[in-house]
PDB file of C-alpha atoms in Angstrom:
ATOM      1  CA  GLY E 175       0.000   0.000   0.000  1.00 52.00           C
ATOM      2  CA  TYR E 176       0.895   3.644  -0.205  1.00 54.00           C
ATOM      3  CA  ASN E 177       0.114   6.678   1.975  1.00 55.00           C
ATOM      4  CA  GLN E 178       0.529   4.468   5.021  1.00 59.00           C
ATOM      5  CA  GLY E 179       1.176   7.457   7.270  1.00 62.00           C
ATOM      6  CA  LEU E 180      -2.056   9.216   6.364  1.00 61.00           C
ATOM      7  CA  SER E 181      -5.194   9.008   8.429  1.00 59.00           C
ATOM      8  CA  ARG E 182      -7.764   6.733   6.825  1.00 58.00           C
ATOM      9  CA  GLU E 183     -10.766   7.780   8.847  1.00 60.00           C
ATOM     10  CA  LEU E 184     -13.833   6.271   7.238  1.00 58.00           C
ATOM     11  CA  ASN E 185     -16.835   8.403   6.443  1.00 59.00           C
ATOM     12  CA  GLN E 186     -20.313   6.940   6.331  1.00 66.00           C
ATOM     13  CA  VAL E 187     -22.043   7.609   3.026  1.00 72.00           C
ATOM     14  CA  THR E 188     -25.731   6.840   2.556  1.00 77.00           C
ATOM     15  CA  ASP E 189     -26.237   8.140  -0.974  1.00 85.00           C
ATOM     16  CA  VAL E 190     -27.596   5.600  -3.427  1.00 88.00           C
ATOM     17  CA  TRP E 191     -29.218   6.093  -6.835  1.00 91.00           C
ATOM     18  CA  LEU E 192     -31.168   3.511  -8.826  1.00 94.00           C
ATOM     19  CA  SER E 193     -31.780   3.840 -12.546  1.00 96.00           C
ATOM     20  CA  LEU E 194     -33.894   1.385 -14.546  1.00 96.00           C
ATOM     21  CA  ARG E 195     -36.281   0.903 -17.466  1.00 96.00           C
ATOM     22  CA  SER E 196     -39.585  -0.836 -16.911  1.00 94.00           C
ATOM     23  CA  SER E 197     -42.658  -1.618 -18.972  1.00 92.00           C
ATOM     24  CA  LEU E 198     -45.599  -1.212 -16.619  1.00 91.00           C
ATOM     25  CA  GLN E 199     -49.052  -2.686 -17.130  1.00 91.00           C
ATOM     26  CA  ALA E 200     -52.437  -1.061 -16.403  1.00 92.00           C
ATOM     27  CA  ASP E 201     -52.746  -2.715 -12.982  1.00 94.00           C
ATOM     28  CA  THR E 202     -49.059  -2.572 -12.016  1.00 93.00           C
ATOM     29  CA  SER E 203     -47.971  -1.403  -8.605  1.00 94.00           C
ATOM     30  CA  LEU E 204     -44.187  -0.923  -8.586  1.00 95.00           C
ATOM     31  CA  THR E 205     -42.355  -0.380  -5.293  1.00 95.00           C
ATOM     32  CA  LEU E 206     -38.803   0.989  -5.214  1.00 96.00           C
ATOM     33  CA  LEU E 207     -37.307   0.736  -1.723  1.00 95.00           C
ATOM     34  CA  ILE E 208     -34.246   2.734  -0.684  1.00 93.00           C
ATOM     35  CA  HIS E 209     -32.626   2.161   2.721  1.00 90.00           C
ATOM     36  CA  ASP E 210     -30.135   4.648   4.162  1.00 86.00           C
ATOM     37  CA  GLY E 211     -28.841   2.359   6.909  1.00 83.00           C
ATOM     38  CA  ARG E 212     -31.264   3.831   9.443  1.00 86.00           C
ATOM     39  CA  GLU E 213     -34.680   3.593   7.831  1.00 89.00           C
ATOM     40  CA  SER E 214     -36.537   2.640   4.664  1.00 91.00           C
ATOM     41  CA  PHE E 215     -38.144   4.884   2.084  1.00 95.00           C
ATOM     42  CA  ARG E 216     -40.579   3.512  -0.498  1.00 96.00           C
ATOM     43  CA  PHE E 217     -41.689   5.010  -3.771  1.00 97.00           C
ATOM     44  CA  VAL E 218     -44.938   3.222  -4.671  1.00 96.00           C
ATOM     45  CA  LEU E 219     -46.055   3.791  -8.273  1.00 96.00           C
ATOM     46  CA  SER E 220     -49.643   2.812  -8.987  1.00 95.00           C
ATOM     47  CA  MET E 221     -50.616   2.697 -12.652  1.00 94.00           C
ATOM     48  CA  ALA E 222     -54.295   2.107 -11.775  1.00 93.00           C
ATOM     49  CA  ALA E 223     -54.485   5.207  -9.543  1.00 95.00           C
ATOM     50  CA  ARG E 224     -52.001   7.145 -11.754  1.00 95.00           C
ATOM     51  CA  LYS E 225     -50.153   8.328  -8.665  1.00 96.00           C
ATOM     52  CA  VAL E 226     -46.957   7.784  -6.740  1.00 96.00           C
ATOM     53  CA  GLU E 227     -46.537   7.808  -2.971  1.00 97.00           C
ATOM     54  CA  LEU E 228     -43.382   8.380  -0.973  1.00 97.00           C
ATOM     55  CA  ARG E 229     -43.549   6.405   2.265  1.00 96.00           C
ATOM     56  CA  ARG E 230     -41.176   6.864   5.180  1.00 94.00           C
ATOM     57  CA  GLY E 231     -41.472   3.774   7.282  1.00 84.00           C
ATOM     58  CA  GLY E 232     -45.166   2.975   6.949  1.00 86.00           C
ATOM     59  CA  LYS E 233     -46.360   6.591   6.676  1.00 94.00           C
ATOM     60  CA  VAL E 234     -47.159   8.392   3.405  1.00 96.00           C
ATOM     61  CA  VAL E 235     -45.160  11.655   3.460  1.00 96.00           C
ATOM     62  CA  GLU E 236     -45.841  12.848  -0.096  1.00 96.00           C
ATOM     63  CA  GLU E 237     -48.112  12.018  -3.030  1.00 96.00           C
ATOM     64  CA  ALA E 238     -47.794  13.105  -6.641  1.00 96.00           C
ATOM     65  CA  SER E 239     -49.514  12.429  -9.932  1.00 95.00           C
ATOM     66  CA  LEU E 240     -47.824   9.852 -12.090  1.00 92.00           C
ATOM     67  CA  PRO E 241     -46.817  11.335 -15.449  1.00 90.00           C
ATOM     68  CA  ASN E 242     -48.487   9.935 -18.543  1.00 87.00           C
ATOM     69  CA  ILE E 243     -46.884   6.518 -19.009  1.00 88.00           C
ATOM     70  CA  SER E 244     -47.985   4.269 -21.860  1.00 89.00           C
ATOM     71  CA  VAL E 245     -48.909   0.753 -20.804  1.00 90.00           C
ATOM     72  CA  GLY E 246     -46.344  -1.832 -21.876  1.00 88.00           C
ATOM     73  CA  ILE E 247     -43.857   0.731 -23.268  1.00 92.00           C
ATOM     74  CA  PRO E 248     -40.506   0.883 -21.415  1.00 93.00           C
ATOM     75  CA  VAL E 249     -40.036   4.035 -19.347  1.00 95.00           C
ATOM     76  CA  GLU E 250     -36.924   5.322 -17.554  1.00 96.00           C
ATOM     77  CA  LEU E 251     -37.231   5.606 -13.782  1.00 96.00           C
ATOM     78  CA  GLU E 252     -34.664   6.947 -11.337  1.00 96.00           C
ATOM     79  CA  CYS E 253     -34.904   7.195  -7.583  1.00 96.00           C
ATOM     80  CA  GLY E 254     -32.624   7.483  -4.624  1.00 93.00           C
ATOM     81  CA  ILE E 255     -31.108   9.430  -1.773  1.00 90.00           C
ATOM     82  CA  LEU E 256     -28.630  12.219  -2.513  1.00 85.00           C
ATOM     83  CA  ASP E 257     -27.335  14.551   0.180  1.00 81.00           C
ATOM     84  CA  ARG E 258     -30.347  13.924   2.440  1.00 84.00           C
ATOM     85  CA  GLN E 259     -32.800  14.425  -0.394  1.00 90.00           C
ATOM     86  CA  LEU E 260     -35.179  11.774  -1.696  1.00 93.00           C
ATOM     87  CA  PHE E 261     -36.045  11.874  -5.356  1.00 95.00           C
ATOM     88  CA  LEU E 262     -38.036  10.091  -8.054  1.00 96.00           C
ATOM     89  CA  GLN E 263     -37.781  10.972 -11.735  1.00 96.00           C
ATOM     90  CA  VAL E 264     -39.796   9.566 -14.614  1.00 95.00           C
ATOM     91  CA  ARG E 265     -38.268  10.067 -18.079  1.00 93.00           C
ATOM     92  CA  GLY E 266     -35.890  12.610 -16.539  1.00 92.00           C
ATOM     93  CA  ALA E 267     -38.710  14.751 -15.121  1.00 93.00           C
ATOM     94  CA  GLU E 268     -38.876  15.349 -11.375  1.00 95.00           C
ATOM     95  CA  VAL E 269     -41.927  13.741  -9.782  1.00 96.00           C
ATOM     96  CA  ILE E 270     -40.859  13.857  -6.119  1.00 96.00           C
ATOM     97  CA  TRP E 271     -37.920  15.711  -4.584  1.00 95.00           C
ATOM     98  CA  GLN E 272     -37.944  16.080  -0.820  1.00 94.00           C
ATOM     99  CA  ARG E 273     -35.339  16.927   1.817  1.00 92.00           C
ATOM    100  CA  TYR E 274     -35.255  14.778   4.940  1.00 89.00           C
ATOM    101  CA  GLU E 275     -33.357  14.619   8.186  1.00 87.00           C
ATOM    102  CA  PRO E 276     -32.333  11.179   9.426  1.00 82.00           C
ATOM    103  CA  HIS E 277     -33.459  10.171  12.890  1.00 79.00           C
ATOM    104  CA  PRO E 278     -30.445  11.129  15.054  1.00 77.00           C
ATOM    105  CA  GLU E 279     -31.209   8.558  17.749  1.00 78.00           C
ATOM    106  CA  THR E 280     -31.082   5.670  15.277  1.00 78.00           C
ATOM    107  CA  GLU E 281     -27.650   4.169  14.695  1.00 80.00           C
ATOM    108  CA  ARG E 282     -26.643   3.749  11.062  1.00 77.00           C
ATOM    109  CA  ILE E 283     -26.017   0.107  10.221  1.00 78.00           C
ATOM    110  CA  PRO E 284     -24.779  -0.434   6.653  1.00 72.00           C
ATOM    111  CA  ARG E 285     -26.934  -2.869   4.685  1.00 77.00           C
ATOM    112  CA  PRO E 286     -25.895  -5.192   1.891  1.00 78.00           C
ATOM    113  CA  ASP E 287     -29.269  -4.555   0.219  1.00 84.00           C
ATOM    114  CA  PRO E 288     -29.966  -0.789   0.284  1.00 88.00           C
ATOM    115  CA  ILE E 289     -32.230  -1.124  -2.775  1.00 92.00           C
ATOM    116  CA  GLN E 290     -35.161  -3.445  -3.401  1.00 93.00           C
ATOM    117  CA  ILE E 291     -37.702  -3.636  -6.218  1.00 94.00           C
ATOM    118  CA  GLY E 292     -41.184  -5.102  -5.825  1.00 94.00           C
ATOM    119  CA  VAL E 293     -43.986  -5.546  -8.344  1.00 93.00           C
ATOM    120  CA  THR E 294     -47.642  -6.496  -8.162  1.00 93.00           C
ATOM    121  CA  SER E 295     -49.306  -7.072 -11.533  1.00 90.00           C
ATOM    122  CA  SER E 296     -51.552  -9.579 -13.267  1.00 89.00           C
ATOM    123  CA  GLU E 297     -49.364  -9.351 -16.366  1.00 88.00           C
ATOM    124  CA  ARG E 298     -45.645  -9.599 -17.023  1.00 88.00           C
ATOM    125  CA  VAL E 299     -43.569  -6.546 -16.033  1.00 89.00           C
ATOM    126  CA  THR E 300     -40.010  -6.228 -17.324  1.00 90.00           C
ATOM    127  CA  VAL E 301     -37.210  -4.371 -15.587  1.00 93.00           C
ATOM    128  CA  THR E 302     -34.025  -3.752 -17.588  1.00 95.00           C
ATOM    129  CA  ASN E 303     -30.999  -1.447 -17.677  1.00 96.00           C
ATOM    130  CA  LEU E 304     -30.526  -1.657 -13.926  1.00 95.00           C
ATOM    131  CA  GLN E 305     -27.789   0.632 -12.653  1.00 94.00           C
ATOM    132  CA  VAL E 306     -26.878   1.470  -9.073  1.00 91.00           C
ATOM    133  CA  PHE E 307     -24.728   4.491  -8.289  1.00 87.00           C
ATOM    134  CA  ARG E 308     -23.029   4.996  -4.928  1.00 80.00           C
ATOM    135  CA  ASP E 309     -21.510   8.216  -3.639  1.00 66.00           C
ATOM    136  CA  ILE E 310     -17.727   8.379  -3.337  1.00 55.00           C
ATOM    137  CA  TYR E 311     -16.266  10.254  -0.408  1.00 54.00           C
ATOM    138  CA  TYR E 312     -12.911  11.858  -1.152  1.00 52.00           C
ATOM    139  CA  LEU E 313     -10.684  12.210   1.893  1.00 49.00           C
ATOM    140  CA  GLU E 314      -8.659  15.360   2.336  1.00 50.00           C
ATOM    141  CA  ARG E 315      -4.931  15.037   2.642  1.00 48.00           C
ATOM    142  CA  VAL E 316      -3.721  15.354   6.247  1.00 49.00           C
ATOM    143  CA  GLY E 317      -2.407  18.859   6.913  1.00 45.00           C
ATOM    144  CA  ARG E 318      -3.752  20.238   3.659  1.00 48.00           C
ATOM    145  CA  ALA E 319      -3.324  23.980   3.305  1.00 48.00           C
ATOM    146  CA  SER E 320      -6.585  25.886   3.379  1.00 50.00           C
ATOM    147  CA  GLU E 321      -5.575  28.728   1.065  1.00 57.00           C
ATOM    148  CA  GLU E 322      -6.295  28.637  -2.648  1.00 67.00           C
ATOM    149  CA  THR E 323      -3.568  28.458  -5.226  1.00 74.00           C
ATOM    150  CA  THR E 324      -3.720  30.479  -8.414  1.00 83.00           C
ATOM    151  CA  LEU E 325      -1.921  29.059 -11.415  1.00 88.00           C
ATOM    152  CA  GLY E 326       0.004  31.264 -13.783  1.00 90.00           C
ATOM    153  CA  ALA E 327      -0.601  31.290 -17.543  1.00 91.00           C
ATOM    154  CA  ASP E 328       2.315  28.900 -18.102  1.00 91.00           C
ATOM    155  CA  ALA E 329       1.618  26.615 -15.072  1.00 89.00           C
ATOM    156  CA  TYR E 330       0.090  23.133 -14.929  1.00 85.00           C
ATOM    157  CA  PHE E 331      -2.003  21.456 -12.245  1.00 77.00           C
ATOM    158  CA  VAL E 332      -1.165  17.754 -12.277  1.00 75.00           C
ATOM    159  CA  ILE E 333      -3.350  15.109 -10.653  1.00 72.00           C
ATOM    160  CA  GLY E 334      -2.251  11.483 -10.493  1.00 69.00           C
ATOM    161  CA  ASP E 335      -3.835   8.214  -9.412  1.00 67.00           C
ATOM    162  CA  ASN E 336      -2.854   8.874  -5.771  1.00 62.00           C
ATOM    163  CA  VAL E 337      -5.514  11.518  -5.103  1.00 56.00           C
ATOM    164  CA  PRO E 338      -4.711  12.252  -1.412  1.00 55.00           C
ATOM    165  CA  LEU E 339      -1.144  13.255  -2.321  1.00 57.00           C
ATOM    166  CA  SER E 340      -1.495  14.371  -5.930  1.00 54.00           C
TER     167      SER E 340
END
């Protein structure tokens, strides 16, 4: 290893982002669960009711109309937690975006399954193009100077593969 003398304090990161394509049927109820290590959040999309609910634990905290989605035609869905904000997008359009504060008295316990997908439908529902994005926490170099550096017209700023000491 390298940088053995540097502090390697770990930072807990709860950000997770799910992207997928799904062809929903007229009676489909699609649940996208996101867990931040403390609690669960569910986005429940109901094609029959043409609405989506955001549930925190078992309580509905926000409802929104589901955009016009054609039955059986694949649609892009994205949901997740970013910087203590919950979001759901359909075809790139914001449907729900809500800030939240985690319960401070609840200890964060990392989970191997922070995302779950559930479907109820009388017909076949396909889910493709699954992608999961996780936040990356960049550690600052120990003793890093706090002042900014201005480069001259003939200067270069070089960054290598050893980010803490580049």
